[in-house]
DNA sequence: CACGATGATGTCACTCGATGACATCAGGGC
DNA sequence: GCCCTGATGTCATCGAGTGACATCATCGTG
């Protein structure tokens, strides 16, 4: 076969991120993205469900790995400890390219629709985690609480990780954040 | 003045909810809502920013009352206890008409865009609470964690409250949920 | 090599959400 | 009666998103 060329999906992803950075999300039209990627707008929608999704389609892989990580935790582990183990894995998946993450986050934070989409991706992860926890015998409410709490820790830690001044690993920040939450909530 | 008649905003709210229930959110067109309310589509958008917002415009009042409740808590209270006090107020505002809440929630849960919007409303509340907590001297991370944790408790409790089988007060459920969270997270 | 299947893309037409510009109309104060 | 103001209607337009259909390249098979 010919030498490797990025597929249309990858080109669209790149084109979208750069355009969102240059002009902002709302000022970028799907036709612009498609044009930069060398395809038509119709093709954009064959690769991504909508204009926002182009920034979020890594989420399904994150979810898959997170669930695998949870399944790898031995059964008798307390719910929140199991979630902590998941967060270590999440840190590896999401905590790689910090500069890319900063760019992406800058775009997302600048637009309400994108913030909405980001939230629902994390909620979807939380729901999936809770469901697995229940299968392990964790109570209904406890499963939801543990999963959602884990997501809260991730969100707070992540938002700190992409801060300009911050230099620590995402994993370290997550651990510290979880520990602070325990102090906060413990009686 | 003439006898009381509901304004266009109220008529639109009612029309929208009933239509969303009858046909579903996506199957309902803005023109339908406007028609049932006796106005034009253009007028709909003069009352609500978009098609979703018609279900959520109570959120700003909820936020206002929540912040007032937080300000009413004496300063030396631990962050999570202060949030607990806020949740009592939230329970009063959101825990009134259970049947209405069930209808509304049924519509929201049936559509991804609406779920997104609901999430961001609660996140906005969380952000506002965290900001006030910081003003009281609560540390940066702790403020975010306490506020977001409070929202998690509310979400979990609320979703239980609108369950068909559930009969307890929203406030009671919230209290129990918070207590469970403390057990879960405490070391 | 020709052929037909398959998958990715382009083209066209259309619906609907959302917004700006301008006209209209009713009520209140002068 | 007149004017101001706020709420609404009308019209035009943009852009997201989708369905239907045509096209084209690739590839396995006879």
Short mmCIF file of C-alpha atoms (C1' of nucleotides) in Angstrom, two decimals:
data_model
loop_
_atom_site.label_atom_id
_atom_site.label_comp_id
_atom_site.label_asym_id
_atom_site.label_seq_id
_atom_site.Cartn_x
_atom_site.Cartn_y
_atom_site.Cartn_z
CA UNK A 1 0.00 0.00 0.00
CA UNK A 2 0.96 3.64 -0.40
CA UNK A 3 2.81 5.50 2.31
CA UNK A 4 0.69 6.38 5.34
CA UNK A 5 -1.62 9.31 4.93
CA UNK A 6 -3.95 10.50 7.64
CA UNK A 7 -7.53 9.54 6.99
CA UNK A 8 -10.31 12.05 6.58
CA UNK A 9 -11.28 11.67 10.22
CA UNK A 10 -7.85 12.68 11.46
CA UNK A 11 -7.59 15.56 9.03
CA UNK A 12 -11.00 16.80 10.12
CA UNK A 13 -10.01 16.58 13.78
CA UNK A 14 -6.88 18.60 13.20
CA UNK A 15 -8.58 21.13 10.99
CA UNK A 16 -11.37 21.63 13.49
CA UNK A 17 -9.10 22.16 16.48
CA UNK A 18 -6.91 24.64 14.67
CA UNK A 19 -9.87 26.58 13.33
CA UNK A 20 -11.61 26.62 16.70
CA UNK A 21 -8.39 28.02 18.16
CA UNK A 22 -7.96 30.60 15.44
CA UNK A 23 -11.49 31.97 15.17
CA UNK A 24 -13.46 30.42 17.98
CA UNK A 25 -16.01 27.63 17.84
CA UNK A 26 -19.04 29.62 16.80
CA UNK A 27 -17.20 31.58 14.15
CA UNK A 28 -16.05 28.36 12.51
CA UNK A 29 -18.41 26.81 10.02
CA UNK A 30 -18.49 23.13 9.29
CA UNK A 31 -17.81 23.96 5.66
CA UNK A 32 -14.57 25.66 6.73
CA UNK A 33 -13.38 22.60 8.62
CA UNK A 34 -14.28 20.33 5.76
CA UNK A 35 -12.56 22.63 3.31
CA UNK A 36 -9.31 22.64 5.28
CA UNK A 37 -9.47 18.86 5.49
CA UNK A 38 -10.10 18.57 1.76
CA UNK A 39 -13.59 17.13 1.95
CA UNK A 40 -17.14 18.44 1.82
CA UNK A 41 -19.37 19.36 4.74
CA UNK A 42 -21.51 16.30 4.13
CA UNK A 43 -18.46 14.15 4.71
CA UNK A 44 -17.77 15.89 8.01
CA UNK A 45 -21.10 14.62 9.27
CA UNK A 46 -20.29 11.14 8.14
CA UNK A 47 -17.33 11.13 10.52
CA UNK A 48 -18.73 13.11 13.43
CA UNK A 49 -22.27 13.32 14.69
CA UNK A 50 -22.08 17.08 15.05
CA UNK A 51 -19.78 20.06 15.14
CA UNK A 52 -18.90 19.52 18.80
CA UNK A 53 -18.20 15.83 18.65
CA UNK A 54 -15.01 16.34 16.70
CA UNK A 55 -13.39 17.45 19.96
CA UNK A 56 -14.71 14.59 22.04
CA UNK A 57 -14.52 11.37 20.14
CA UNK A 58 -11.66 10.16 22.29
CA UNK A 59 -14.10 9.77 25.14
CA UNK A 60 -15.32 6.33 24.16
CA UNK A 61 -11.81 4.93 24.37
CA UNK A 62 -11.30 6.56 27.74
CA UNK A 63 -14.48 4.93 28.92
CA UNK A 64 -13.45 1.55 27.63
CA UNK A 65 -10.09 1.66 29.39
CA UNK A 66 -11.65 2.95 32.56
CA UNK A 67 -14.08 0.09 32.73
CA UNK A 68 -11.32 -2.39 32.08
CA UNK A 69 -9.33 -0.84 34.90
CA UNK A 70 -12.27 -1.18 37.22
CA UNK A 71 -12.72 -4.82 36.33
CA UNK A 72 -9.07 -5.40 37.14
CA UNK A 73 -9.55 -4.29 40.73
CA UNK A 74 -10.07 -7.20 43.13
CA UNK A 75 -13.67 -7.53 44.21
CA UNK A 76 -13.54 -6.85 47.96
CA UNK A 77 -12.00 -3.39 47.47
CA UNK A 78 -14.09 -0.54 48.93
CA UNK A 79 -15.99 1.38 46.28
CA UNK A 80 -14.07 4.61 46.49
CA UNK A 81 -10.74 2.80 46.47
CA UNK A 82 -11.75 0.98 43.33
CA UNK A 83 -12.65 4.31 41.77
CA UNK A 84 -9.27 5.64 42.84
CA UNK A 85 -7.63 2.85 40.89
CA UNK A 86 -9.69 3.78 37.85
CA UNK A 87 -8.56 7.36 38.18
CA UNK A 88 -4.95 6.26 37.95
CA UNK A 89 -5.73 4.76 34.59
CA UNK A 90 -7.69 7.78 33.51
CA UNK A 91 -4.69 9.90 34.39
CA UNK A 92 -2.53 7.89 32.03
CA UNK A 93 -4.97 8.15 29.15
CA UNK A 94 -5.89 11.81 29.60
CA UNK A 95 -2.65 13.03 31.12
CA UNK A 96 -0.31 12.54 28.19
CA UNK A 97 0.07 15.51 25.90
CA UNK A 98 -0.36 18.49 28.17
CA UNK A 99 0.00 21.13 25.48
CA UNK A 100 -2.69 19.51 23.37
CA UNK A 101 -4.91 19.27 26.42
CA UNK A 102 -4.43 22.95 27.12
CA UNK A 103 -5.40 23.92 23.61
CA UNK A 104 -8.43 21.70 23.65
CA UNK A 105 -9.51 22.94 27.03
CA UNK A 106 -9.10 26.55 26.00
CA UNK A 107 -11.51 25.97 23.14
CA UNK A 108 -13.98 24.08 25.28
CA UNK A 109 -14.00 26.57 28.13
CA UNK A 110 -14.67 29.40 25.72
CA UNK A 111 -18.01 28.01 24.62
CA UNK A 112 -21.07 26.96 26.56
CA UNK A 113 -22.18 24.27 24.13
CA UNK A 114 -18.79 22.64 24.31
CA UNK A 115 -18.77 22.75 28.08
CA UNK A 116 -22.13 21.01 28.01
CA UNK A 117 -20.81 18.30 25.79
CA UNK A 118 -17.78 17.76 27.96
CA UNK A 119 -19.94 17.39 31.02
CA UNK A 120 -22.14 14.78 29.48
CA UNK A 121 -19.17 12.73 28.37
CA UNK A 122 -17.94 12.58 31.94
CA UNK A 123 -21.42 11.83 33.18
CA UNK A 124 -21.64 8.98 30.77
CA UNK A 125 -18.39 7.63 32.19
CA UNK A 126 -19.75 8.03 35.68
CA UNK A 127 -22.91 6.17 34.84
CA UNK A 128 -20.97 3.32 33.34
CA UNK A 129 -18.69 3.10 36.35
CA UNK A 130 -21.64 3.11 38.74
CA UNK A 131 -23.26 0.32 36.84
CA UNK A 132 -20.14 -1.83 37.09
CA UNK A 133 -19.83 -1.07 40.77
CA UNK A 134 -23.36 -2.33 41.31
CA UNK A 135 -22.49 -5.54 39.55
CA UNK A 136 -19.71 -5.96 42.07
CA UNK A 137 -22.25 -5.80 44.85
CA UNK A 138 -21.93 -2.16 45.78
CA UNK A 139 -25.23 -0.67 46.89
CA UNK A 140 -27.27 1.45 44.52
CA UNK A 141 -26.71 4.84 46.06
CA UNK A 142 -23.15 4.11 47.08
CA UNK A 143 -22.29 3.11 43.54
CA UNK A 144 -23.61 6.37 42.12
CA UNK A 145 -21.93 8.39 44.81
CA UNK A 146 -18.57 6.72 44.43
CA UNK A 147 -18.59 7.04 40.65
CA UNK A 148 -19.75 10.64 40.62
CA UNK A 149 -17.33 11.56 43.34
CA UNK A 150 -14.54 10.08 41.30
CA UNK A 151 -15.54 12.22 38.35
CA UNK A 152 -15.60 15.29 40.55
CA UNK A 153 -12.08 14.56 41.69
CA UNK A 154 -11.00 14.11 38.10
CA UNK A 155 -12.60 17.34 36.97
CA UNK A 156 -11.10 19.40 39.75
CA UNK A 157 -7.70 17.81 39.28
CA UNK A 158 -7.79 18.10 35.52
CA UNK A 159 -8.73 21.74 35.58
CA UNK A 160 -5.74 22.33 37.79
CA UNK A 161 -3.48 20.23 35.61
CA UNK A 162 -4.12 22.38 32.54
CA UNK A 163 -3.37 25.52 34.49
CA UNK A 164 -0.35 27.35 33.13
CA UNK A 165 1.57 27.37 36.40
CA UNK A 166 1.01 23.72 37.23
CA UNK A 167 3.90 21.32 36.63
CA UNK A 168 2.96 18.12 38.47
CA UNK A 169 1.70 14.97 36.81
CA UNK A 170 -2.00 14.59 36.38
CA UNK A 171 -1.80 11.42 38.38
CA UNK A 172 -0.18 13.15 41.33
CA UNK A 173 -2.72 15.92 41.29
CA UNK A 174 -5.56 13.44 41.17
CA UNK A 175 -4.18 11.59 44.15
CA UNK A 176 -3.77 14.71 46.17
CA UNK A 177 -7.24 15.90 45.24
CA UNK A 178 -8.81 12.63 46.27
CA UNK A 179 -7.01 12.76 49.56
CA UNK A 180 -8.31 16.26 50.17
CA UNK A 181 -11.81 15.15 49.39
CA UNK A 182 -11.51 12.40 51.97
CA UNK A 183 -10.43 14.89 54.58
CA UNK A 184 -13.25 17.19 53.62
CA UNK A 185 -15.94 14.54 53.80
CA UNK A 186 -14.62 12.32 56.55
CA UNK A 187 -16.22 12.80 59.89
CA UNK B 1 -56.88 46.10 35.37
CA UNK B 2 -58.36 43.11 33.59
CA UNK B 3 -58.57 39.75 35.27
CA UNK B 4 -55.26 37.90 35.47
CA UNK B 5 -54.13 36.23 32.35
CA UNK B 6 -50.89 34.30 32.08
CA UNK B 7 -48.24 36.15 30.09
CA UNK B 8 -46.74 34.81 26.92
CA UNK B 9 -43.77 33.42 28.80
CA UNK B 10 -45.95 31.26 31.03
CA UNK B 11 -48.09 30.10 28.15
CA UNK B 12 -44.98 29.15 26.22
CA UNK B 13 -43.59 27.23 29.17
CA UNK B 14 -46.79 25.26 29.55
CA UNK B 15 -47.18 24.63 25.86
CA UNK B 16 -43.61 23.46 25.55
CA UNK B 17 -43.77 21.00 28.44
CA UNK B 18 -47.02 19.47 27.28
CA UNK B 19 -45.82 19.14 23.71
CA UNK B 20 -42.49 17.68 24.78
CA UNK B 21 -44.43 15.14 26.79
CA UNK B 22 -46.83 14.30 24.00
CA UNK B 23 -44.44 14.01 21.09
CA UNK B 24 -40.98 14.22 22.53
CA UNK B 25 -38.51 17.08 22.41
CA UNK B 26 -37.08 16.57 18.96
CA UNK B 27 -40.44 15.97 17.36
CA UNK B 28 -41.72 19.26 18.69
CA UNK B 29 -41.01 22.32 16.59
CA UNK B 30 -40.67 25.79 18.02
CA UNK B 31 -43.49 26.85 15.74
CA UNK B 32 -45.76 24.27 17.40
CA UNK B 33 -45.03 25.59 20.86
CA UNK B 34 -45.55 29.14 19.75
CA UNK B 35 -48.78 28.19 18.01
CA UNK B 36 -50.21 26.53 21.09
CA UNK B 37 -49.25 29.58 23.14
CA UNK B 38 -50.86 31.88 20.59
CA UNK B 39 -47.73 33.65 19.43
CA UNK B 40 -45.22 33.29 16.63
CA UNK B 41 -41.93 31.46 16.68
CA UNK B 42 -40.03 34.70 16.68
CA UNK B 43 -41.72 35.61 19.93
CA UNK B 44 -40.66 32.32 21.47
CA UNK B 45 -37.06 33.33 21.01
CA UNK B 46 -37.75 36.68 22.60
CA UNK B 47 -38.71 34.89 25.80
CA UNK B 48 -36.24 31.97 25.77
CA UNK B 49 -32.74 31.82 24.43
CA UNK B 50 -33.35 28.48 22.77
CA UNK B 51 -35.68 25.54 22.56
CA UNK B 52 -34.18 23.89 25.62
CA UNK B 53 -34.12 26.86 27.90
CA UNK B 54 -37.90 26.86 28.25
CA UNK B 55 -37.50 23.92 30.64
CA UNK B 56 -34.71 25.46 32.68
CA UNK B 57 -35.38 29.08 33.31
CA UNK B 58 -36.17 28.40 36.94
CA UNK B 59 -32.49 27.68 37.50
CA UNK B 60 -31.44 31.27 38.02
CA UNK B 61 -33.85 31.65 40.90
CA UNK B 62 -32.63 28.44 42.43
CA UNK B 63 -29.10 29.73 42.20
CA UNK B 64 -30.03 33.03 43.78
CA UNK B 65 -31.70 31.39 46.74
CA UNK B 66 -28.87 28.93 47.15
CA UNK B 67 -26.31 31.67 47.35
CA UNK B 68 -28.42 33.55 49.86
CA UNK B 69 -28.67 30.40 51.94
CA UNK B 70 -24.92 30.01 51.87
CA UNK B 71 -24.39 33.58 52.97
CA UNK B 72 -26.71 32.94 55.89
CA UNK B 73 -24.48 30.21 57.27
CA UNK B 74 -22.12 31.49 60.00
CA UNK B 75 -18.58 31.84 58.77
CA UNK B 76 -16.65 29.28 60.83
CA UNK B 77 -18.80 26.38 59.58
CA UNK B 78 -16.82 23.64 57.77
CA UNK B 79 -17.22 23.82 54.01
CA UNK B 80 -19.22 20.66 53.55
CA UNK B 81 -21.55 21.54 56.41
CA UNK B 82 -22.21 24.90 54.83
CA UNK B 83 -23.03 23.15 51.60
CA UNK B 84 -25.34 20.84 53.50
CA UNK B 85 -27.25 23.87 54.70
CA UNK B 86 -27.54 25.10 51.13
CA UNK B 87 -28.92 21.73 50.10
CA UNK B 88 -31.70 22.09 52.63
CA UNK B 89 -32.74 25.27 50.88
CA UNK B 90 -32.38 23.70 47.46
CA UNK B 91 -34.66 20.91 48.64
CA UNK B 92 -37.36 23.42 49.47
CA UNK B 93 -37.14 25.18 46.13
CA UNK B 94 -36.82 22.09 43.95
CA UNK B 95 -38.76 19.66 46.10
CA UNK B 96 -42.19 21.18 45.87
CA UNK B 97 -44.39 19.85 43.10
CA UNK B 98 -43.30 16.26 42.71
CA UNK B 99 -45.61 15.44 39.84
CA UNK B 100 -44.40 18.39 37.83
CA UNK B 101 -40.84 17.41 38.60
CA UNK B 102 -41.49 13.90 37.35
CA UNK B 103 -42.93 15.12 34.08
CA UNK B 104 -40.09 17.52 33.56
CA UNK B 105 -37.49 14.92 34.39
CA UNK B 106 -39.08 12.38 32.06
CA UNK B 107 -38.72 14.83 29.21
CA UNK B 108 -35.16 15.73 30.11
CA UNK B 109 -33.98 12.17 30.54
CA UNK B 110 -35.37 11.22 27.16
CA UNK B 111 -33.10 13.59 25.28
CA UNK B 112 -29.33 14.02 25.27
CA UNK B 113 -29.36 17.73 24.55
CA UNK B 114 -31.65 18.34 27.48
CA UNK B 115 -29.50 16.26 29.77
CA UNK B 116 -26.55 18.37 28.72
CA UNK B 117 -28.37 21.53 29.53
CA UNK B 118 -29.43 20.27 32.91
CA UNK B 119 -25.87 19.36 33.77
CA UNK B 120 -24.54 22.75 32.91
CA UNK B 121 -27.14 24.47 35.02
CA UNK B 122 -26.04 22.50 38.04
CA UNK B 123 -22.42 23.11 37.20
CA UNK B 124 -23.10 26.79 37.09
CA UNK B 125 -24.60 26.54 40.53
CA UNK B 126 -21.59 24.61 41.74
CA UNK B 127 -19.21 27.20 40.36
CA UNK B 128 -21.09 29.98 42.06
CA UNK B 129 -21.12 28.14 45.37
CA UNK B 130 -17.40 27.43 45.16
CA UNK B 131 -16.68 31.05 44.51
CA UNK B 132 -18.61 32.11 47.60
CA UNK B 133 -16.88 29.47 49.66
CA UNK B 134 -13.53 30.90 48.63
CA UNK B 135 -14.63 34.32 49.76
CA UNK B 136 -15.29 32.82 53.16
CA UNK B 137 -11.70 31.70 53.34
CA UNK B 138 -12.11 28.12 52.15
CA UNK B 139 -9.10 26.94 50.17
CA UNK B 140 -9.25 26.81 46.39
CA UNK B 141 -9.44 23.10 45.86
CA UNK B 142 -11.57 22.48 48.94
CA UNK B 143 -14.11 25.02 47.77
CA UNK B 144 -14.48 23.32 44.40
CA UNK B 145 -14.64 19.90 45.97
CA UNK B 146 -17.23 20.86 48.56
CA UNK B 147 -19.45 22.59 46.03
CA UNK B 148 -19.23 19.85 43.44
CA UNK B 149 -19.74 17.20 46.04
CA UNK B 150 -22.87 18.97 47.16
CA UNK B 151 -24.17 18.96 43.62
CA UNK B 152 -23.42 15.26 43.33
CA UNK B 153 -25.42 14.60 46.46
CA UNK B 154 -28.27 16.67 45.09
CA UNK B 155 -28.26 14.89 41.75
CA UNK B 156 -28.23 11.44 43.25
CA UNK B 157 -30.91 12.35 45.76
CA UNK B 158 -33.07 14.11 43.21
CA UNK B 159 -32.98 11.24 40.78
CA UNK B 160 -34.17 9.02 43.57
CA UNK B 161 -36.85 11.49 44.63
CA UNK B 162 -38.50 11.47 41.22
CA UNK B 163 -38.55 7.69 41.23
CA UNK B 164 -42.08 6.31 41.13
CA UNK B 165 -41.73 4.19 44.26
CA UNK B 166 -40.12 6.87 46.39
CA UNK B 167 -42.31 8.65 48.93
CA UNK B 168 -39.92 10.50 51.23
CA UNK B 169 -39.29 14.24 51.13
CA UNK B 170 -36.52 15.48 48.92
CA UNK B 171 -34.93 17.00 51.97
CA UNK B 172 -34.84 13.71 53.82
CA UNK B 173 -33.37 11.92 50.87
CA UNK B 174 -30.71 14.57 50.48
CA UNK B 175 -29.75 14.27 54.11
CA UNK B 176 -29.47 10.55 53.95
CA UNK B 177 -27.50 10.71 50.74
CA UNK B 178 -25.03 13.16 52.22
CA UNK B 179 -24.57 10.96 55.22
CA UNK B 180 -23.87 8.01 53.00
CA UNK B 181 -21.31 10.00 51.10
CA UNK B 182 -19.55 10.85 54.33
CA UNK B 183 -19.36 7.20 55.24
CA UNK B 184 -18.11 6.36 51.80
CA UNK B 185 -15.37 8.94 51.74
CA UNK B 186 -14.35 9.08 55.37
CA UNK B 187 -11.33 7.10 56.26
"C1'" DC C 1 -8.65 -8.85 -17.59
"C1'" DA C 2 -13.56 -7.81 -16.91
"C1'" DC C 3 -17.12 -7.79 -13.48
"C1'" DG C 4 -19.72 -6.88 -9.66
"C1'" DA C 5 -19.69 -5.79 -4.73
"C1'" DT C 6 -18.35 -2.54 -1.31
"C1'" DG C 7 -17.21 1.61 1.05
"C1'" DA C 8 -16.17 6.39 0.98
"C1'" DT C 9 -17.29 10.64 -0.96
"C1'" DG C 10 -19.76 14.35 -3.66
"C1'" DT C 11 -24.14 16.63 -5.01
"C1'" DC C 12 -28.63 18.26 -4.29
"C1'" DA C 13 -32.65 19.43 -1.81
"C1'" DC C 14 -34.72 20.17 2.27
"C1'" DT C 15 -36.03 20.95 7.37
"C1'" DC C 16 -35.48 23.42 11.31
"C1'" DG C 17 -33.21 26.34 14.91
"C1'" DA C 18 -31.79 30.87 15.52
"C1'" DT C 19 -31.08 35.94 14.56
"C1'" DG C 20 -31.23 40.67 12.57
"C1'" DA C 21 -34.00 44.39 10.52
"C1'" DC C 22 -38.06 46.61 10.15
"C1'" DA C 23 -43.17 47.28 10.62
"C1'" DT C 24 -47.18 47.33 13.56
"C1'" DC C 25 -50.10 47.85 17.35
"C1'" DA C 26 -51.86 48.69 22.10
"C1'" DG C 27 -51.61 51.17 26.30
"C1'" DG C 28 -50.05 54.98 29.34
"C1'" DG C 29 -48.68 59.67 30.31
"C1'" DC C 30 -48.71 64.43 28.78
"C1'" DG D 1 -55.10 63.74 20.22
"C1'" DC D 2 -50.15 62.62 20.32
"C1'" DC D 3 -46.05 60.42 21.28
"C1'" DC D 4 -43.28 57.05 23.64
"C1'" DT D 5 -42.43 52.44 24.81
"C1'" DG D 6 -42.78 47.54 24.95
"C1'" DA D 7 -44.37 43.50 22.94
"C1'" DT D 8 -45.31 41.24 18.84
"C1'" DG D 9 -45.59 40.06 13.81
"C1'" DT D 10 -43.27 39.76 9.24
"C1'" DC D 11 -39.60 38.90 6.28
"C1'" DA D 12 -35.09 37.46 4.97
"C1'" DT D 13 -31.17 34.91 5.88
"C1'" DC D 14 -27.63 31.94 7.89
"C1'" DG D 15 -25.91 27.64 9.39
"C1'" DA D 16 -26.45 22.84 11.41
"C1'" DG D 17 -27.92 18.54 10.23
"C1'" DT D 18 -30.14 14.72 7.25
"C1'" DG D 19 -32.00 11.86 3.45
"C1'" DA D 20 -31.63 10.31 -1.30
"C1'" DC D 21 -29.03 9.38 -4.99
"C1'" DA D 22 -24.85 9.46 -8.08
"C1'" DT D 23 -19.98 8.63 -8.56
"C1'" DC D 24 -15.58 6.61 -8.09
"C1'" DA D 25 -11.80 3.80 -6.42
"C1'" DT D 26 -10.55 -0.55 -4.71
"C1'" DC D 27 -10.56 -5.33 -4.39
"C1'" DG D 28 -11.69 -10.26 -4.60
"C1'" DT D 29 -13.26 -13.57 -7.94
"C1'" DG D 30 -14.18 -16.02 -12.07
#
